[in-house]
Coordinates of C-alpha atoms in Angstrom, one line a residue:
M1193 CA 39.8 17.6 -31.4
Q1194 CA 37.7 17.4 -34.5
T1195 CA 36.9 13.7 -34.1
L1196 CA 35.9 14.2 -30.4
M1197 CA 33.6 17.1 -31.3
H1198 CA 32.0 15.0 -34.1
L1199 CA 31.5 12.1 -31.7
K1200 CA 29.9 14.4 -29.2
I1201 CA 27.5 15.9 -31.7
K1202 CA 26.6 12.4 -32.9
N1203 CA 26.0 11.1 -29.4
Q1204 CA 23.7 14.1 -28.7
L1205 CA 21.9 13.4 -31.9
W1206 CA 21.2 9.8 -31.2
R1207 CA 20.1 10.6 -27.7
R1208 CA 17.5 13.0 -29.0
I1209 CA 16.4 10.4 -31.7
L1210 CA 15.9 7.7 -29.1
A1211 CA 14.0 10.0 -26.7
G1212 CA 11.7 11.2 -29.4
L1213 CA 10.9 7.7 -30.8
V1214 CA 10.4 6.2 -27.3
L1215 CA 8.0 8.9 -26.4
L1216 CA 5.9 8.5 -29.6
A1217 CA 6.0 4.7 -29.1
L1218 CA 4.6 5.1 -25.6
L1219 CA 1.8 7.2 -27.0
A1220 CA 1.0 4.8 -29.8
V1221 CA 1.1 1.5 -28.0
P1222 CA -2.0 2.0 -25.8
V1223 CA -4.0 3.1 -28.8
I1224 CA -3.0 -0.1 -30.8
V1225 CA -3.8 -2.3 -27.8
N1226 CA -7.2 -0.6 -27.3
A1227 CA -7.9 -1.0 -31.0
Q1228 CA -7.8 -4.8 -30.7
T1229 CA -11.1 -6.5 -31.3
V1230 CA -12.3 -7.6 -27.8
T1231 CA -15.7 -8.8 -26.7
Q1232 CA -17.0 -8.5 -23.2
G1233 CA -19.5 -10.8 -21.5
Y1234 CA -22.6 -9.4 -19.8
T1235 CA -25.8 -10.7 -18.2
A1236 CA -28.6 -10.5 -20.8
D1237 CA -31.8 -8.7 -19.8
G1238 CA -34.4 -10.1 -22.1
D1239 CA -34.0 -12.2 -25.3
I1240 CA -31.0 -10.8 -27.1
K1241 CA -30.0 -12.4 -30.4
N1242 CA -26.6 -12.2 -32.1
G1243 CA -26.5 -9.1 -34.3
M1244 CA -28.7 -7.0 -32.0
I1245 CA -27.6 -3.5 -31.0
V1246 CA -27.4 -3.2 -27.3
R1247 CA -26.9 -0.8 -24.4
L1248 CA -25.8 -1.4 -20.9
E1249 CA -27.9 -0.9 -17.8
G1250 CA -27.6 -1.4 -14.1
K1251 CA -25.6 0.5 -11.6
N1252 CA -22.3 -1.0 -12.7
G1253 CA -23.2 -1.6 -16.4
V1254 CA -23.2 -5.4 -16.0
K1255 CA -26.4 -6.0 -17.9
A1256 CA -27.0 -5.7 -21.7
Q1257 CA -30.4 -4.8 -23.1
A1258 CA -31.7 -4.5 -26.6
L1259 CA -31.3 -0.8 -27.6
K1260 CA -34.5 1.3 -28.3
S1261 CA -34.6 4.3 -30.6
D1262 CA -35.2 6.7 -27.8
E1263 CA -32.1 5.4 -26.1
A1264 CA -29.8 5.9 -29.1
K1265 CA -27.3 8.0 -27.1
Q1266 CA -26.7 4.9 -24.8
M1267 CA -25.6 2.7 -27.8
H1268 CA -22.8 0.4 -26.7
G1269 CA -22.2 -2.3 -29.3
V1270 CA -23.5 -5.5 -30.9
A1271 CA -24.3 -8.9 -29.4
V1272 CA -22.0 -11.5 -31.0
A1273 CA -21.1 -15.2 -30.5
A1274 CA -18.5 -16.0 -27.8
D1275 CA -16.1 -17.4 -30.5
D1276 CA -16.4 -14.5 -32.9
S1277 CA -13.5 -12.6 -31.3
A1278 CA -9.9 -13.6 -30.7
I1279 CA -10.1 -12.0 -27.2
T1280 CA -13.1 -12.5 -25.0
L1281 CA -13.5 -11.2 -21.5
S1282 CA -16.0 -13.2 -19.3
G1283 CA -18.7 -11.5 -17.3
D1284 CA -20.0 -12.8 -13.9
G1285 CA -20.5 -16.3 -15.2
A1286 CA -24.3 -16.1 -15.4
T1287 CA -26.1 -18.7 -17.6
N1288 CA -27.9 -16.0 -19.6
Q1289 CA -24.7 -14.3 -20.6
I1290 CA -24.1 -12.7 -24.0
Y1291 CA -21.0 -11.1 -25.5
V1292 CA -20.8 -7.6 -26.9
A1293 CA -18.4 -6.2 -29.4
T1294 CA -17.7 -2.4 -29.5
T1295 CA -15.3 -2.4 -32.3
G1296 CA -14.4 -4.7 -35.3
K1297 CA -16.3 -6.1 -38.2
Y1298 CA -19.4 -8.1 -37.3
D1299 CA -22.8 -9.0 -38.8
V1300 CA -25.6 -6.8 -37.5
L1301 CA -29.4 -7.1 -37.7
V1302 CA -30.8 -4.3 -39.8
S1303 CA -34.0 -3.2 -41.3
T1304 CA -35.2 -1.3 -44.4
Q1305 CA -37.1 1.2 -42.2
N1306 CA -35.1 4.1 -43.7
G1307 CA -34.6 2.5 -47.1
G1308 CA -32.2 -0.1 -48.5
I1309 CA -28.7 -0.2 -47.2
K1310 CA -25.7 0.0 -49.4
T1311 CA -22.0 -0.4 -48.7
G1312 CA -20.6 2.7 -47.0
D1313 CA -24.0 3.7 -45.4
W1314 CA -23.9 4.7 -41.7
I1315 CA -26.0 2.4 -39.5
T1316 CA -28.0 3.6 -36.5
I1317 CA -30.8 2.1 -34.4
S1318 CA -34.3 1.8 -35.9
S1319 CA -37.7 1.9 -34.1
I1320 CA -37.4 -1.9 -33.7
A1321 CA -35.5 -2.6 -30.4
G1322 CA -32.0 -3.9 -31.2
I1323 CA -32.4 -3.6 -35.0
G1324 CA -30.4 -1.1 -37.1
M1325 CA -31.2 0.9 -40.2
K1326 CA -29.6 3.4 -42.5
V1327 CA -29.0 6.7 -40.7
G1328 CA -30.8 9.9 -41.6
D1329 CA -30.1 13.4 -40.5
S1330 CA -32.0 13.3 -37.1
Q1331 CA -30.4 10.4 -35.3
P1332 CA -27.6 11.5 -32.9
V1333 CA -25.5 8.3 -32.9
V1334 CA -24.2 5.8 -35.5
L1335 CA -23.1 2.2 -34.8
G1336 CA -20.7 2.1 -37.7
K1337 CA -20.4 1.8 -41.5
A1338 CA -22.1 -0.9 -43.6
L1339 CA -19.8 -3.4 -45.3
G1340 CA -22.4 -4.8 -47.6
N1341 CA -25.9 -4.3 -49.2
F1342 CA -29.3 -5.1 -47.9
N1343 CA -32.3 -4.2 -50.1
G1344 CA -35.0 -6.1 -48.3
T1345 CA -35.6 -8.6 -51.1
S1346 CA -32.9 -11.1 -50.5
N1347 CA -31.4 -12.6 -47.3
V1348 CA -34.5 -11.5 -45.4
S1349 CA -35.0 -13.2 -42.0
S1350 CA -38.3 -11.6 -41.1
V1351 CA -40.8 -8.9 -42.1
V1352 CA -42.1 -6.6 -39.3
D1353 CA -44.8 -3.9 -39.1
V1354 CA -43.5 -0.6 -37.7
S1355 CA -45.1 2.7 -37.0
D1356 CA -43.5 6.1 -37.3
T1357 CA -44.1 9.1 -35.0
A1358 CA -47.1 10.1 -37.0
G1359 CA -48.7 6.7 -36.5
H1360 CA -48.2 5.6 -40.1
S1361 CA -47.6 1.8 -40.4
Q1362 CA -45.2 0.2 -42.8
K1363 CA -43.8 -3.3 -43.4
V1364 CA -40.0 -3.5 -43.2
S1365 CA -37.6 -6.4 -43.9
V1366 CA -35.0 -7.5 -41.4
G1367 CA -31.8 -9.2 -42.2
M1368 CA -28.0 -9.3 -41.6
V1369 CA -25.3 -7.0 -43.0
G1370 CA -21.7 -6.7 -42.1
V1371 CA -20.8 -3.5 -40.2
D1372 CA -17.5 -1.9 -39.3
I1373 CA -18.4 -1.1 -35.7
G1374 CA -17.3 2.2 -34.1
V1375 CA -20.0 4.0 -32.1
G1376 CA -19.8 7.7 -32.7
H1377 CA -21.7 10.8 -33.6
N1378 CA -23.9 11.0 -36.7
P1379 CA -21.8 12.9 -39.4
Y1380 CA -25.0 14.0 -41.0
L1381 CA -26.4 15.6 -37.9
A1382 CA -26.4 19.3 -38.0
S1383 CA -25.4 19.6 -34.3
N1384 CA -22.7 17.0 -34.5
M1385 CA -19.8 17.8 -32.2
T1386 CA -20.9 21.3 -31.4
N1387 CA -18.0 21.8 -29.1
V1388 CA -15.5 21.1 -31.8
P1389 CA -14.6 23.5 -34.6
A1390 CA -16.3 22.4 -37.8
F1391 CA -13.1 22.2 -39.9
L1392 CA -11.4 20.1 -37.2
A1393 CA -14.3 17.6 -37.0
K1394 CA -14.5 17.3 -40.8
A1395 CA -10.7 16.7 -41.0
G1396 CA -10.8 14.0 -38.4
E1397 CA -13.8 12.2 -40.0
A1398 CA -12.2 12.5 -43.4
I1399 CA -9.0 10.8 -42.2
A1400 CA -10.8 8.1 -40.2
N1401 CA -13.5 7.7 -42.9
K1402 CA -16.0 7.3 -40.1
S1403 CA -17.6 9.2 -37.3
I1404 CA -15.3 9.7 -34.3
S1405 CA -15.8 10.8 -30.7
T1406 CA -14.8 14.2 -29.5
A1407 CA -12.3 12.7 -27.0
R1408 CA -10.6 10.7 -29.7
L1409 CA -10.4 13.8 -31.9
Y1410 CA -8.7 15.9 -29.1
V1411 CA -6.3 13.1 -28.2
S1412 CA -5.2 12.8 -31.8
L1413 CA -4.8 16.6 -31.9
A1414 CA -2.7 16.5 -28.7
V1415 CA -0.4 13.9 -30.1
L1416 CA 0.0 15.9 -33.3
V1417 CA 0.9 19.1 -31.4
L1418 CA 3.3 17.1 -29.1
T1419 CA 4.9 15.6 -32.2
V1420 CA 5.4 19.1 -33.7
V1421 CA 6.9 20.3 -30.5
I1422 CA 9.3 17.4 -30.2
V1423 CA 10.5 17.8 -33.8
A1424 CA 10.9 21.6 -33.3
I1425 CA 12.9 21.1 -30.1
F1426 CA 15.0 18.4 -31.8
L1427 CA 15.7 20.5 -34.9
Y1428 CA 16.5 23.6 -32.8
G1429 CA 18.9 21.7 -30.6
G1430 CA 20.6 20.1 -33.6
V1431 CA 21.0 23.4 -35.6
R1432 CA 22.1 25.3 -32.5
S1433 CA 24.8 22.7 -31.6
G1434 CA 25.9 22.7 -35.2
I1435 CA 26.3 26.5 -35.4
I1436 CA 28.2 26.6 -32.1
S1437 CA 30.5 23.8 -33.3
I1438 CA 31.3 25.5 -36.6
G1439 CA 32.1 28.7 -34.6
R1440 CA 34.5 26.8 -32.4
N1441 CA 36.1 24.7 -35.2
P1442 CA 35.5 26.0 -38.7
L1443 CA 37.6 23.2 -40.1
A1444 CA 34.9 20.7 -39.1
K1445 CA 32.3 22.5 -41.2
A1446 CA 31.8 19.5 -43.7
S1447 CA 31.4 17.0 -40.9
I1448 CA 29.0 19.2 -39.0
A1449 CA 26.9 19.8 -42.1
R1450 CA 26.5 16.1 -42.5
G1451 CA 25.3 15.9 -38.9
L1452 CA 22.8 18.6 -39.6
I1453 CA 21.4 16.7 -42.5
Q1454 CA 21.1 13.7 -40.3
V1455 CA 19.2 15.8 -37.8
A1456 CA 16.8 17.0 -40.5
L1457 CA 16.2 13.5 -41.7
T1458 CA 15.6 12.2 -38.2
G1459 CA 13.2 15.0 -37.5
L1460 CA 11.3 14.0 -40.6
I1461 CA 11.2 10.4 -39.4
I1462 CA 9.9 11.4 -36.0
F1463 CA 7.2 13.6 -37.6
I1464 CA 6.1 10.7 -39.9
V1465 CA 5.9 8.4 -36.8
G1466 CA 3.8 11.0 -35.0
L1467 CA 1.4 11.3 -38.0
F1468 CA 1.1 7.5 -38.1
A1469 CA 0.2 7.5 -34.4
V1470 CA -2.5 10.1 -35.1
Y1471 CA -3.8 8.0 -37.9
L1472 CA -4.1 5.0 -35.6
I1473 CA -5.9 6.9 -33.0
L1474 CA -8.5 8.2 -35.5
K1475 CA -8.8 5.1 -37.6
L1476 CA -8.8 2.1 -35.2

């Protein structure tokens, strides 16, 4: 009798373990797949060079155009070479086709319009179409985080005259710098993610170490809540079954206690897997 009861508890335990892990795996797999570096082919509207920041235009978003500063909220990604990515999706086969990366680490054309760029600086669009710069506190969107330095004195590809909103002209240097691409809200913007509690937005960006979208933040929160619910149900079921079993057969107390320890450890494993899934959603 004791052996049969122990086997029953053990079978129930493993069924719950399997169900919890399968559910979390189903949640995490699409995120991992979406996080792969994939470039998409588009028809180029105008002269777009590799490294330029672009937006999409047209009814179906099949054309890429160099992004302008007043179009910052339409920022889509960076023009790259066709062989820069392991996975490339072709466009409509047009001869003037370019490829755009929306995630991954690529070289981006930047300027010194807002000062020299250092590793870790957020990059946004400058007043030069398609060219980035270090972000300030007024730009709504960032392209990603700089992976290197550009001070405007070395590795300069060109020098351009630009004018600010007040009509003041300045010469800025243009060159390439590596950027970890992930288009999102400017973390220094006062109105950043106004529909998200401040503590939640800061927590998400601290974990991801980059600006993240509101949708991604809420998806990660949903996965976290679901993980907690799964673990709670799992632990409640295991403890309840253990208490009932002890009441029916006090002699099996030691065996049932070992089962409860297994339940607790498995709940911890499921919780850790859930946290890892949340990390992937925010980070990748």
